[in-house]
Amino acid sequence: MKPTPIDVEFFGVARLAAGLTYIEVLIDMPTTLGKIIHSIDSLVPGAAGGLLVDEKLAPGIIINIDGRRFETDLSTEINSAKSVILMSIDVGG
Amino acid sequence: MNSERALFGYHGQYLKIDLSKNEYEIISLSNERLEKFIGGIGLATSILLDQRDDHYPALSPESSMVFCFSPLVGSPVTTSAKFAVVSKSPLTQRLNDAMAGSGFAIAGKKTGFDAICITGRASRPSVVLIEQDCINIVDANEFWGLGCHETQNRLLEKFGKQFSFATIGPAGERQVRYATLSHDGRHAGRGGSGAVLGSKNIKAIGVHGAIRTPWANAEKLVAVSKALSKKSLGKATEKYRELGTVENLVTLNRLNALPTRNFQAGKFEQASQFDMSAFSKSAEKTRSSCAACTIGCEHIYKIKNSADTDHSSARLEYENLFALGPLCGISDVETVIQASALCDDYGLDTISTGATIAFVMECVEKGLVDQPIQFGNGDDLLNAIHAIGKRTGFGDLMAEGTMRLSQTIGQGSEKFAPHVKGMEIPGYEPRALKTMALGFAVQTRGADHNRSGAYDADFRGENRFHLDSNSAAAAIETENKAAIFDSMILCKFVRRVFDDFYSEAANILNLMTGWNYDVETLELAAERIIAAKKLYNIRSGWLPEQDRLPDRFFDDSTGEFGEKIDREKFAGAITSYNTQRGWQENGFLSDSLLEQLELAEFNI
Ligand code: SF4
């Protein structure tokens, strides 16, 4: 099977932490959110560090998959996804 | 309850000033009352209910307004220097509870009162000066007509820096229905408190005093406050400190949840112009905070080389950015800064101002109105703000807000006038955030994102696309929490700093008051405060059909993630909300529930 391209987008504090606004990763499906985040590091070393605390998603960050569901658990299985959005958990104001 | 116990954190009394009679009286507040309603919005609502003037229109002299502090004002608990102002709203003719953080809260509480209730109308433009129990009502002619900023400066010059002032701008004087109250450059923004004060012929209220309230357990309170402050400097509030709420705009745009061109779309093609981190590189930006806040979420932007030096800088937050930007089809950030600065100076709520102008822009686009106010035109936006603030020309009609304006324009415009109960909808697209849609409809003060944080539920799991009994439960949970935050009063931006909000909040209140709050009594207090607000609305003539959204949200889709709302499911979610609250299916409150919540004394 060919690896699947996923658009990873960064907003808010996730953008601050990673220093990125967008990156495309290629990944074998099925995968997990944790693997997607670690794959960012292989392209931009160090970028994933600020997104994680003790191998968990840093507080203040949440992940959206394909504009639909929100997750914070990095072990969440992903069978198919076109985009993964890392954003601030607070979108209120 | 606690009738014989000593009082900590409170004065146990409020001041009532009748401007028509030029009289004042000091009214006791029992320990039971204080414990049941805490302070802020809760206590103010109970005092407003006591006045029994809810049958009068908001702008009539008989209608009262209550400024209310809290047991935590003056304490080291971070973000606690806030006050509530509660009255009938001229937009909705229902309860309006606005809040703001500033030195006015600290100085106001030191006058020796837990609240100040103002009723009647002064015979001429006046300033009310309250120094402990010395109350003076003095002529305000020299300040009438001045913008908020200059008013504040001139008042301090004339009466001395020992005073803190809450003032209105020209919009409040002219009773623009969404005029604000301003203090230290911040605003109690929504619902038209400024118009209510203006209708009483009052330009400003000045407070000064030196009366402190004791704290039940000062040592532990200081220790808990220090720990909270330390936590508030961590990751949970990083967004507010580093970026401010302006960063919401591009995120919401990505999720098709950014109200655009009067809610015709959920995405703005030029949203990238509002990447404020990028914009900061070419603008001057400073940070500031409310009094006694360790977070400091205020980001003040200054346009370089502006021709209009009086209106070249403004506090930008998500709400003014969206309302004066994408909602009006405006993509130029500098125009939005100027528009925000103008609103601040006239004393206009930026959400209602932007939404009213955007509504007119759509009416113009559809050929229903012939006015030079077009989507995307910055000059039209700025001219419209001047016209509203001065009530000149078409601005006089716009000053009435979208509900009344749509009733005047007619021709089906009511279907897309963006309001609930008369209050304009803030920056959360209801079709993309369906729990928030429910929260907007059921809120006592109309479409509101501060008393209902239902969007929080939309940003979990897949909630944002569904409407069912879970949505109702989620909306209730966020409203209840907000009722406690707004009564303690704490800023909601610290909400993620708490690990277990109700028990930590109970602990803080106990250390201040010496009482015995626990999770259960605080949850009950939240239910009581929300029911009290509803009761005020019922007494004011509320009807179930007012818990609704404009037709647009049920009839038109905004594309992917913005499917129109299903009318039946929405009605079902409202019924579920009412029944889960223990209210009648149609939203009225039974006598037995009022007994249970200890609200029977207000049931007239
Ligand atoms: S976080 Fe912002 S709004 Fe809240 S108290 Fe601090 S400065 Fe004021």
XYZ file of C-alpha atoms and ligand atoms in Angstrom:
705
model
C 0.000 0.000 0.000
C 1.217 3.481 -0.829
C 1.563 5.900 2.102
C -1.328 8.356 2.380
C -0.706 12.117 2.232
C -2.250 14.090 5.101
C -2.356 17.878 5.344
C -1.377 18.925 8.844
C -2.441 22.485 9.638
C -1.466 24.531 12.686
C -3.462 27.290 14.341
C -3.137 29.302 17.539
C -0.857 27.940 20.241
C -0.110 24.845 18.129
C 1.323 27.165 15.467
C 3.415 28.907 18.103
C 4.659 25.602 19.499
C 5.572 23.980 16.195
C 6.653 27.096 14.316
C 4.727 25.783 11.317
C 1.481 26.745 9.610
C 1.207 23.724 7.318
C 3.042 20.567 6.409
C 2.156 17.484 4.376
C 3.071 14.129 5.878
C 3.023 10.741 4.153
C 1.902 7.939 6.407
C 0.796 4.320 6.253
C -2.841 3.730 7.144
C -4.232 2.830 9.603
C -2.309 5.060 11.922
C -2.730 7.046 15.129
C -2.697 10.751 15.886
C 0.543 10.191 17.836
C 2.261 8.702 14.787
C 1.117 11.599 12.633
C 2.613 14.090 15.086
C 5.886 12.171 15.337
C 6.114 12.032 11.546
C 6.219 15.842 11.547
C 9.470 15.608 13.473
C 11.064 13.464 10.812
C 10.442 16.273 8.309
C 11.143 19.252 10.571
C 13.248 18.020 13.475
C 12.121 19.474 16.795
C 8.783 20.764 15.500
C 6.696 18.200 17.369
C 8.429 18.777 20.702
C 6.360 21.788 21.741
C 3.144 19.984 20.902
C 3.766 17.253 23.436
C 4.205 17.050 27.190
C 5.199 13.631 28.571
C 4.195 12.044 25.272
C 0.700 13.487 25.610
C -0.781 16.383 23.668
C 0.203 19.618 25.406
C -2.582 21.249 27.441
C -4.197 24.017 25.459
C -4.061 22.086 22.175
C -6.778 20.003 20.503
C -6.818 18.105 17.213
C -9.543 18.208 14.614
C -9.796 15.538 11.947
C -11.155 16.498 8.535
C -13.055 19.451 9.996
C -15.300 17.038 11.862
C -14.388 15.336 15.100
C -12.123 16.678 17.830
C -9.659 14.516 19.765
C -6.972 14.962 22.400
C -5.951 11.298 22.807
C -2.878 10.530 20.708
C -3.689 6.820 20.597
C -6.839 7.589 18.581
C -6.797 5.351 15.479
C -7.092 7.003 12.113
C -8.211 4.824 9.222
C -8.496 7.604 6.720
C -7.994 11.353 6.902
C -7.230 14.141 4.489
C -6.476 16.813 7.031
C -5.457 17.065 10.642
C -5.800 20.463 12.300
C -3.875 21.249 15.474
C -5.442 24.235 17.196
C -5.981 25.993 20.528
C -8.444 24.134 22.734
C -10.105 27.446 23.617
C -11.869 29.019 20.691
C -14.042 31.193 22.850
C -13.705 34.851 23.534
C -28.826 29.564 56.763
C -26.279 32.047 58.152
C -28.291 34.887 59.677
C -26.303 35.196 62.916
C -22.848 34.693 61.543
C -20.258 37.433 61.122
C -19.909 38.890 57.669
C -16.703 38.440 55.681
C -16.202 39.622 52.109
C -19.423 41.633 52.136
C -20.762 44.888 53.574
C -24.269 43.457 53.943
C -25.986 46.440 52.346
C -26.641 48.185 49.086
C -27.185 51.802 48.132
C -30.309 52.809 46.253
C -30.344 56.212 44.568
C -33.591 57.637 43.202
C -32.562 60.333 40.729
C -36.104 61.663 40.241
C -36.567 62.302 43.940
C -32.943 63.212 44.574
C -32.932 60.762 47.480
C -30.979 57.765 48.529
C -31.415 54.959 51.018
C -29.238 52.192 52.362
C -30.860 48.767 52.258
C -29.657 45.730 54.209
C -28.783 42.493 52.498
C -29.284 39.444 54.694
C -26.650 36.752 54.996
C -29.151 34.354 53.460
C -29.496 36.549 50.385
C -25.745 36.915 49.978
C -25.064 33.219 50.417
C -27.793 32.219 47.985
C -26.784 34.625 45.216
C -23.025 35.067 45.945
C -22.474 38.426 44.204
C -22.014 39.802 40.692
C -24.749 38.755 38.322
C -26.487 36.505 40.847
C -26.848 39.081 43.591
C -27.609 41.898 41.129
C -30.434 39.884 39.578
C -31.982 39.321 43.001
C -31.766 43.058 43.794
C -33.319 43.907 40.427
C -36.155 41.455 41.121
C -36.706 43.245 44.449
C -37.375 46.520 42.636
C -40.510 45.066 40.999
C -40.226 47.475 38.086
C -39.903 44.855 35.344
C -43.131 46.003 33.658
C -41.544 49.346 32.731
C -39.625 49.729 29.448
C -35.840 49.677 29.823
C -35.416 53.358 29.029
C -38.171 54.672 31.283
C -37.180 56.507 34.474
C -38.855 53.837 36.632
C -36.565 51.107 35.322
C -33.656 50.340 37.685
C -30.085 49.349 37.039
C -27.851 47.592 39.535
C -24.060 47.785 39.736
C -22.872 44.855 41.804
C -19.524 43.769 43.209
C -18.626 40.419 44.719
C -17.073 38.975 47.879
C -13.797 38.470 46.013
C -13.381 42.052 44.756
C -10.331 43.493 46.460
C -8.859 40.065 47.173
C -5.715 38.624 45.569
C -7.705 36.023 43.619
C -6.618 36.561 40.019
C -9.119 38.265 37.653
C -11.556 39.030 40.497
C -11.616 42.843 40.144
C -14.863 42.876 38.210
C -18.339 44.267 38.544
C -21.677 43.352 37.045
C -24.280 45.766 35.755
C -27.767 44.349 35.485
C -30.908 46.034 34.162
C -33.587 45.598 31.570
C -32.035 45.742 28.106
C -33.308 48.371 25.672
C -32.575 45.906 22.862
C -34.516 42.959 24.238
C -36.752 44.436 26.978
C -35.540 41.412 28.931
C -32.795 41.029 31.529
C -29.348 42.239 30.574
C -26.328 41.260 32.627
C -23.091 42.832 31.489
C -19.721 42.739 33.240
C -16.347 44.357 33.126
C -13.045 44.290 34.922
C -11.516 47.496 36.214
C -10.523 49.678 39.125
C -14.181 50.767 39.254
C -15.002 47.449 40.937
C -12.300 47.858 43.595
C -13.105 51.513 44.337
C -16.859 50.860 44.187
C -16.742 48.124 46.774
C -14.691 50.366 49.068
C -17.648 52.790 49.242
C -19.120 50.340 51.732
C -21.808 48.797 49.542
C -22.134 45.416 47.858
C -24.229 47.002 45.137
C -25.520 50.330 43.886
C -29.028 50.523 42.473
C -29.948 53.548 40.364
C -33.505 54.437 39.478
C -35.415 57.527 38.291
C -34.117 60.259 36.004
C -32.026 63.296 36.856
C -33.595 66.600 35.820
C -30.464 67.556 33.844
C -27.270 65.855 32.625
C -25.451 64.817 35.786
C -22.573 62.926 37.334
C -23.227 60.801 40.430
C -20.396 60.879 42.962
C -20.427 58.251 45.707
C -17.926 58.560 48.552
C -18.982 56.116 51.198
C -22.312 57.502 52.390
C -21.790 60.945 50.915
C -23.676 61.028 47.629
C -23.583 64.010 45.318
C -25.352 64.531 42.047
C -23.532 67.261 40.160
C -23.984 69.014 36.841
C -22.476 67.237 33.825
C -23.050 69.825 31.128
C -19.339 70.325 30.519
C -18.908 66.581 29.847
C -22.040 65.974 27.785
C -21.145 65.181 24.190
C -17.597 64.060 24.943
C -16.223 60.691 23.859
C -15.549 58.021 26.477
C -11.806 58.595 26.574
C -11.963 62.354 27.013
C -14.836 62.092 29.486
C -12.751 59.823 31.696
C -9.747 62.157 31.585
C -11.770 65.321 32.205
C -13.670 63.738 35.107
C -10.439 62.698 36.781
C -9.034 66.197 36.265
C -12.091 67.825 37.774
C -12.956 65.480 40.651
C -9.578 63.961 41.404
C -7.762 60.725 40.783
C -9.121 59.191 43.977
C -12.310 58.489 42.010
C -12.950 55.679 39.553
C -15.580 56.384 36.928
C -17.969 54.376 34.821
C -19.022 56.628 31.964
C -21.105 56.695 28.832
C -20.149 58.146 25.475
C -22.254 60.095 22.989
C -24.049 56.868 21.994
C -25.297 56.366 25.545
C -26.439 59.979 25.765
C -28.467 59.463 22.579
C -29.795 56.157 23.890
C -28.445 54.036 21.076
C -29.922 50.717 22.161
C -26.550 48.991 22.232
C -24.510 51.711 23.937
C -21.875 50.578 26.433
C -20.625 51.615 29.847
C -16.949 52.453 29.759
C -14.250 52.548 32.456
C -10.471 52.420 32.217
C -10.967 51.975 28.450
C -12.881 48.737 28.990
C -16.592 48.291 28.417
C -19.548 46.527 29.955
C -20.420 45.991 26.378
C -23.524 44.077 25.548
C -27.214 44.817 25.864
C -27.273 48.606 26.091
C -26.348 49.458 29.706
C -24.979 52.772 28.386
C -28.378 53.686 26.938
C -30.049 52.890 30.269
C -27.672 55.216 32.126
C -28.098 57.827 29.376
C -31.883 57.619 29.744
C -31.368 58.575 33.390
C -29.441 61.679 32.286
C -26.295 60.333 33.925
C -22.973 60.792 32.140
C -20.882 59.019 34.754
C -20.816 57.411 38.142
C -17.749 58.122 40.257
C -16.852 55.971 43.257
C -14.298 56.419 46.012
C -13.990 54.956 49.483
C -11.750 53.294 52.014
C -13.993 50.719 53.637
C -12.550 47.234 53.437
C -14.284 43.992 54.236
C -12.493 41.402 56.384
C -11.645 37.951 54.989
C -12.596 34.866 56.971
C -9.298 33.069 56.487
C -6.837 35.585 55.066
C -3.756 33.407 55.341
C -5.174 30.464 53.432
C -6.926 32.711 50.923
C -3.618 34.369 50.063
C -1.934 30.974 49.720
C -4.682 29.612 47.443
C -4.638 32.832 45.399
C -0.882 32.599 44.945
C -1.167 29.010 43.728
C -3.941 29.980 41.317
C -1.923 32.915 39.985
C 1.031 30.623 39.406
C -1.113 28.151 37.512
C -2.628 30.979 35.505
C 0.793 31.640 34.015
C 0.952 28.141 32.537
C -0.027 26.493 29.284
C -3.779 26.615 29.969
C -3.827 30.378 29.384
C -0.942 30.667 26.926
C -3.276 31.438 24.056
C -4.782 34.451 25.811
C -1.401 35.821 26.864
C 0.576 35.255 23.716
C -2.008 35.622 20.995
C -5.213 37.004 22.480
C -8.605 35.905 21.246
C -7.968 37.440 17.809
C -6.421 34.135 16.773
C -9.916 32.563 16.854
C -10.738 34.203 13.549
C -8.565 32.116 11.245
C -9.345 28.947 13.217
C -13.098 29.444 13.041
C -12.750 30.278 9.366
C -11.008 26.941 8.819
C -13.942 25.170 10.480
C -16.531 27.072 8.395
C -17.758 28.671 11.604
C -16.797 32.322 10.951
C -19.913 34.472 10.381
C -19.277 36.248 7.102
C -21.240 38.981 5.273
C -24.152 38.959 7.684
C -24.143 35.183 8.218
C -24.408 34.428 4.498
C -21.296 32.233 4.715
C -19.104 30.520 7.285
C -15.841 31.256 5.529
C -14.290 34.544 4.464
C -12.131 34.392 1.330
C -9.758 37.014 2.717
C -9.512 35.611 6.242
C -5.737 35.253 5.922
C -5.540 39.065 6.148
C -6.553 38.557 9.781
C -3.543 36.463 10.682
C -2.717 38.811 13.527
C 0.713 37.321 14.215
C 1.700 38.390 10.717
C -0.056 41.749 11.079
C 1.803 42.428 14.355
C 5.037 42.608 12.402
C 3.934 45.799 10.675
C 1.989 47.338 13.575
C 2.798 48.427 17.070
C 1.343 46.053 19.604
C 1.257 46.331 23.379
C -0.277 44.110 26.009
C -2.434 45.111 28.904
C -4.820 43.581 31.408
C -7.814 44.239 33.597
C -7.066 45.234 37.184
C -5.797 42.346 39.339
C -5.292 39.940 36.424
C -2.214 37.756 36.017
C -3.039 36.692 32.457
C -3.291 39.937 30.521
C -5.138 38.919 27.376
C -5.532 42.435 26.022
C -3.613 43.102 22.847
C -3.674 46.731 21.816
C -2.803 47.451 18.195
C -1.711 50.832 16.895
C -1.739 51.774 13.240
C 1.484 53.440 12.165
C 1.204 56.769 10.363
C -2.559 57.053 10.735
C -4.204 60.311 9.633
C -6.832 59.914 12.373
C -4.540 59.965 15.418
C -7.519 59.932 17.820
C -8.680 56.588 16.482
C -5.478 54.833 15.515
C -5.266 52.274 18.284
C -7.683 49.789 19.800
C -7.887 46.691 21.939
C -8.543 43.956 19.438
C -10.349 40.828 20.450
C -12.014 38.213 18.336
C -15.467 39.721 18.684
C -14.661 43.216 17.386
C -12.384 41.740 14.724
C -15.078 39.422 13.317
C -17.983 41.892 13.702
C -16.304 44.888 12.087
C -14.307 42.691 9.673
C -15.644 39.557 7.914
C -19.226 40.090 9.077
C -19.179 43.342 7.075
C -17.020 41.850 4.304
C -14.082 44.026 5.409
C -10.616 42.544 4.944
C -8.447 45.507 5.928
C -7.243 45.155 9.541
C -6.384 48.854 9.818
C -9.994 49.734 8.991
C -11.158 47.354 11.705
C -8.811 48.978 14.231
C -10.172 52.395 13.319
C -13.764 51.138 13.487
C -13.121 49.565 16.910
C -11.557 52.768 18.195
C -14.577 54.750 16.992
C -16.974 52.332 18.696
C -14.943 52.601 21.916
C -15.098 56.371 21.816
C -18.818 56.644 21.016
C -19.427 53.889 23.575
C -20.937 51.356 21.163
C -21.032 47.583 21.492
C -18.873 46.383 18.617
C -20.843 43.158 18.069
C -24.226 44.861 17.767
C -22.720 47.711 15.750
C -21.035 45.379 13.255
C -24.067 43.099 13.033
C -26.465 46.004 12.452
C -24.274 47.472 9.725
C -23.787 44.023 8.128
C -27.555 43.525 8.129
C -28.026 46.856 6.340
C -25.293 45.894 3.871
C -27.241 42.758 2.975
C -30.473 44.760 2.684
C -28.652 47.109 0.274
C -27.263 44.129 -1.674
C -30.788 42.720 -2.005
C -32.213 46.096 -3.082
C -34.405 46.480 0.022
C -32.714 49.677 1.167
C -31.040 52.467 -0.773
C -28.106 53.597 1.368
C -24.381 54.010 0.633
C -23.457 51.067 2.875
C -21.884 48.205 0.967
C -20.146 44.996 1.984
C -16.390 45.367 1.904
C -16.336 49.166 1.808
C -14.286 50.500 4.736
C -15.389 54.116 4.318
C -19.041 53.040 4.377
C -18.374 51.133 7.609
C -16.716 54.108 9.308
C -19.396 56.547 8.106
C -22.115 54.227 9.379
C -20.494 54.098 12.834
C -20.405 57.911 12.993
C -24.056 58.044 11.899
C -25.092 55.540 14.589
C -23.061 57.234 17.335
C -24.590 60.602 16.445
C -27.990 59.181 15.437
C -27.853 61.173 12.193
C -29.738 60.242 9.014
C -30.162 56.480 8.561
C -27.929 56.036 11.620
C -30.925 56.991 13.748
C -32.688 53.825 12.588
C -29.545 51.700 12.860
C -29.195 52.874 16.457
C -32.326 50.849 17.202
C -30.606 47.506 16.446
C -31.398 44.838 13.873
C -34.722 43.630 15.288
C -36.419 47.022 15.177
C -34.645 47.975 11.956
C -35.904 44.823 10.214
C -39.431 45.560 11.420
C -39.134 48.984 9.750
C -37.572 47.680 6.530
C -39.906 44.658 6.301
C -39.921 42.876 2.885
C -38.799 39.624 4.459
C -35.677 41.143 6.001
C -36.754 39.766 9.399
C -35.627 36.349 8.167
C -31.995 37.370 8.049
C -31.848 40.010 10.796
C -29.141 38.437 12.996
C -30.541 38.612 16.507
C -32.141 36.559 19.265
C -34.755 38.391 21.349
C -33.322 41.613 19.868
C -29.662 41.079 20.744
C -27.273 40.627 17.838
C -25.534 37.262 17.401
C -21.819 37.087 18.249
C -19.074 35.421 16.217
C -20.090 31.776 16.202
C -21.887 30.508 13.092
C -24.921 28.615 14.482
C -25.091 26.149 11.552
C -21.518 24.996 12.158
C -21.810 24.999 15.967
C -25.174 23.549 16.800
C -24.861 23.357 20.599
C -23.991 27.054 20.505
C -27.095 27.608 18.342
C -29.184 26.144 21.150
C -27.290 28.229 23.735
C -28.059 31.400 21.753
C -31.784 30.640 21.550
C -32.397 29.903 25.223
C -30.227 32.633 26.756
C -32.096 35.120 28.919
C -30.305 38.131 27.443
C -30.521 37.024 23.809
C -27.751 35.727 21.570
C -24.787 35.564 23.842
C -21.468 33.765 24.134
C -20.525 34.945 27.619
C -23.363 33.536 29.684
C -23.426 30.344 27.596
C -20.118 28.779 26.624
C -21.916 26.085 24.639
C -19.287 26.394 21.904
C -16.979 24.544 24.307
C -19.160 21.470 23.785
C -19.028 21.952 20.023
C -15.243 21.704 20.164
C -15.364 18.247 21.690
C -16.025 14.982 19.843
C -18.518 15.404 17.007
C -20.978 17.516 18.940
C -20.991 20.434 16.584
C -23.116 18.683 13.985
C -25.791 17.260 16.276
C -28.741 18.529 18.217
C -30.245 16.226 20.801
C -30.681 15.833 24.535
C -26.886 15.707 24.937
C -26.635 19.161 23.360
C -29.143 20.401 25.927
C -27.155 18.850 28.780
C -23.933 20.399 27.451
C -25.542 23.839 27.093
C -26.839 23.619 30.669
C -23.439 22.581 32.009
C -21.673 25.578 30.463
C -24.416 28.021 31.517
C -24.307 26.795 35.110
C -20.557 27.172 35.309
C -20.798 30.627 33.770
C -23.395 31.633 36.382
C -20.904 30.837 39.159
C -17.983 32.529 37.379
C -20.151 35.614 36.818
C -21.349 35.738 40.398
C -17.985 35.174 42.112
C -16.892 37.195 39.716
C -13.939 35.584 37.887
C -12.843 35.880 34.296
C -13.747 32.786 32.272
C -10.333 32.785 30.684
C -9.062 31.118 33.869
C -11.531 28.258 33.493
C -8.950 25.711 32.380
C -6.671 26.653 35.255
C -9.041 24.827 37.622
C -8.796 21.045 37.864
C -12.149 20.726 39.604
C -13.936 24.036 39.255
C -16.862 23.643 41.645
C -14.855 22.319 44.572
C -12.016 24.825 44.077
C -14.531 27.656 43.707
C -16.324 26.533 46.876
C -13.006 26.510 48.720
C -12.147 30.060 47.594
C -15.577 31.341 48.609
C -15.371 29.583 51.982
C -11.963 31.093 52.701
C -13.378 34.529 51.928
C -16.823 34.265 53.540
C -16.346 31.624 56.237
C -19.448 29.876 54.950
C -19.812 26.255 53.922
C -20.212 26.060 50.205
C -19.585 22.691 48.599
C -20.046 21.317 45.106
C -23.707 20.609 45.712
C -24.606 24.040 47.135
C -22.733 25.815 44.355
C -24.468 23.739 41.686
C -27.776 24.599 43.329
C -26.779 28.284 43.407
C -26.115 28.117 39.657
C -29.577 26.628 39.023
C -31.099 29.306 41.256
C -29.336 32.214 39.569
C -30.315 31.047 36.093
C -33.915 30.489 37.168
C -33.940 33.965 38.782
C -32.893 35.524 35.470
C -35.589 33.537 33.692
C -38.133 34.652 36.288
C -37.260 38.291 35.575
C -37.904 37.642 31.894
C -41.198 35.923 32.608
C -42.247 38.854 34.775
C -41.231 41.153 31.862
C -43.482 39.322 29.409
C -41.240 36.592 27.968
C -42.960 34.042 25.758
C -41.617 30.661 24.565
C -41.619 31.754 20.898
C -38.863 34.250 21.757
C -36.402 31.379 22.267
C -35.709 31.177 18.565
C -33.135 31.864 15.876
C -33.734 33.799 12.655
C -35.235 31.762 9.771
C -32.015 31.976 7.775
C -30.374 29.327 9.928
C -33.163 26.827 9.228
C -33.664 27.648 5.545
C -30.168 28.099 4.050
C -27.003 26.049 4.244
C -23.493 27.541 4.111
C -22.056 24.423 2.476
C -19.942 21.674 4.004
C -20.094 21.772 7.827
C -22.774 24.465 7.623
C -25.876 22.365 7.000
C -29.072 24.167 7.860
C -30.556 23.476 11.271
C -33.463 21.049 11.420
C -36.460 22.897 12.881
C -37.951 19.867 14.607
C -34.680 18.780 16.180
C -34.066 22.323 17.333
C -37.498 22.546 18.951
C -36.862 19.152 20.560
C -33.514 20.336 21.936
C -35.179 23.414 23.469
C -37.816 21.234 25.125
C -35.074 18.939 26.371
C -33.159 21.939 27.719
C -36.246 23.138 29.606
C -37.124 19.752 31.078
C -33.531 18.940 32.047
C -33.504 22.210 33.961
C -36.630 21.125 35.797
C -38.621 23.850 34.057
C -41.931 23.253 32.337
C -41.656 21.937 28.771
C -42.459 25.390 27.390
C -39.876 27.102 29.605
C -42.116 28.520 32.321
C -41.220 27.898 35.962
C -43.540 25.977 38.252
C -44.371 27.212 41.761
C -42.866 24.052 43.214
C -39.554 24.605 41.433
C -39.456 28.205 42.662
C -40.033 26.912 46.209
C -37.308 24.329 45.778
C -34.829 26.958 44.526
C -35.895 29.365 47.287
C -37.135 31.894 44.755
C -40.778 31.981 45.803
C -40.404 35.473 47.340
C -39.745 36.866 43.851
C -42.711 35.146 42.231
C -45.267 37.950 41.835
S -7.780 37.385 31.077
Fe -8.182 39.223 29.875
S -10.390 39.668 30.094
Fe -9.795 38.181 31.698
S -9.367 39.475 33.482
Fe -7.407 39.134 32.418
S -7.156 40.856 30.997
Fe -9.306 40.843 31.700
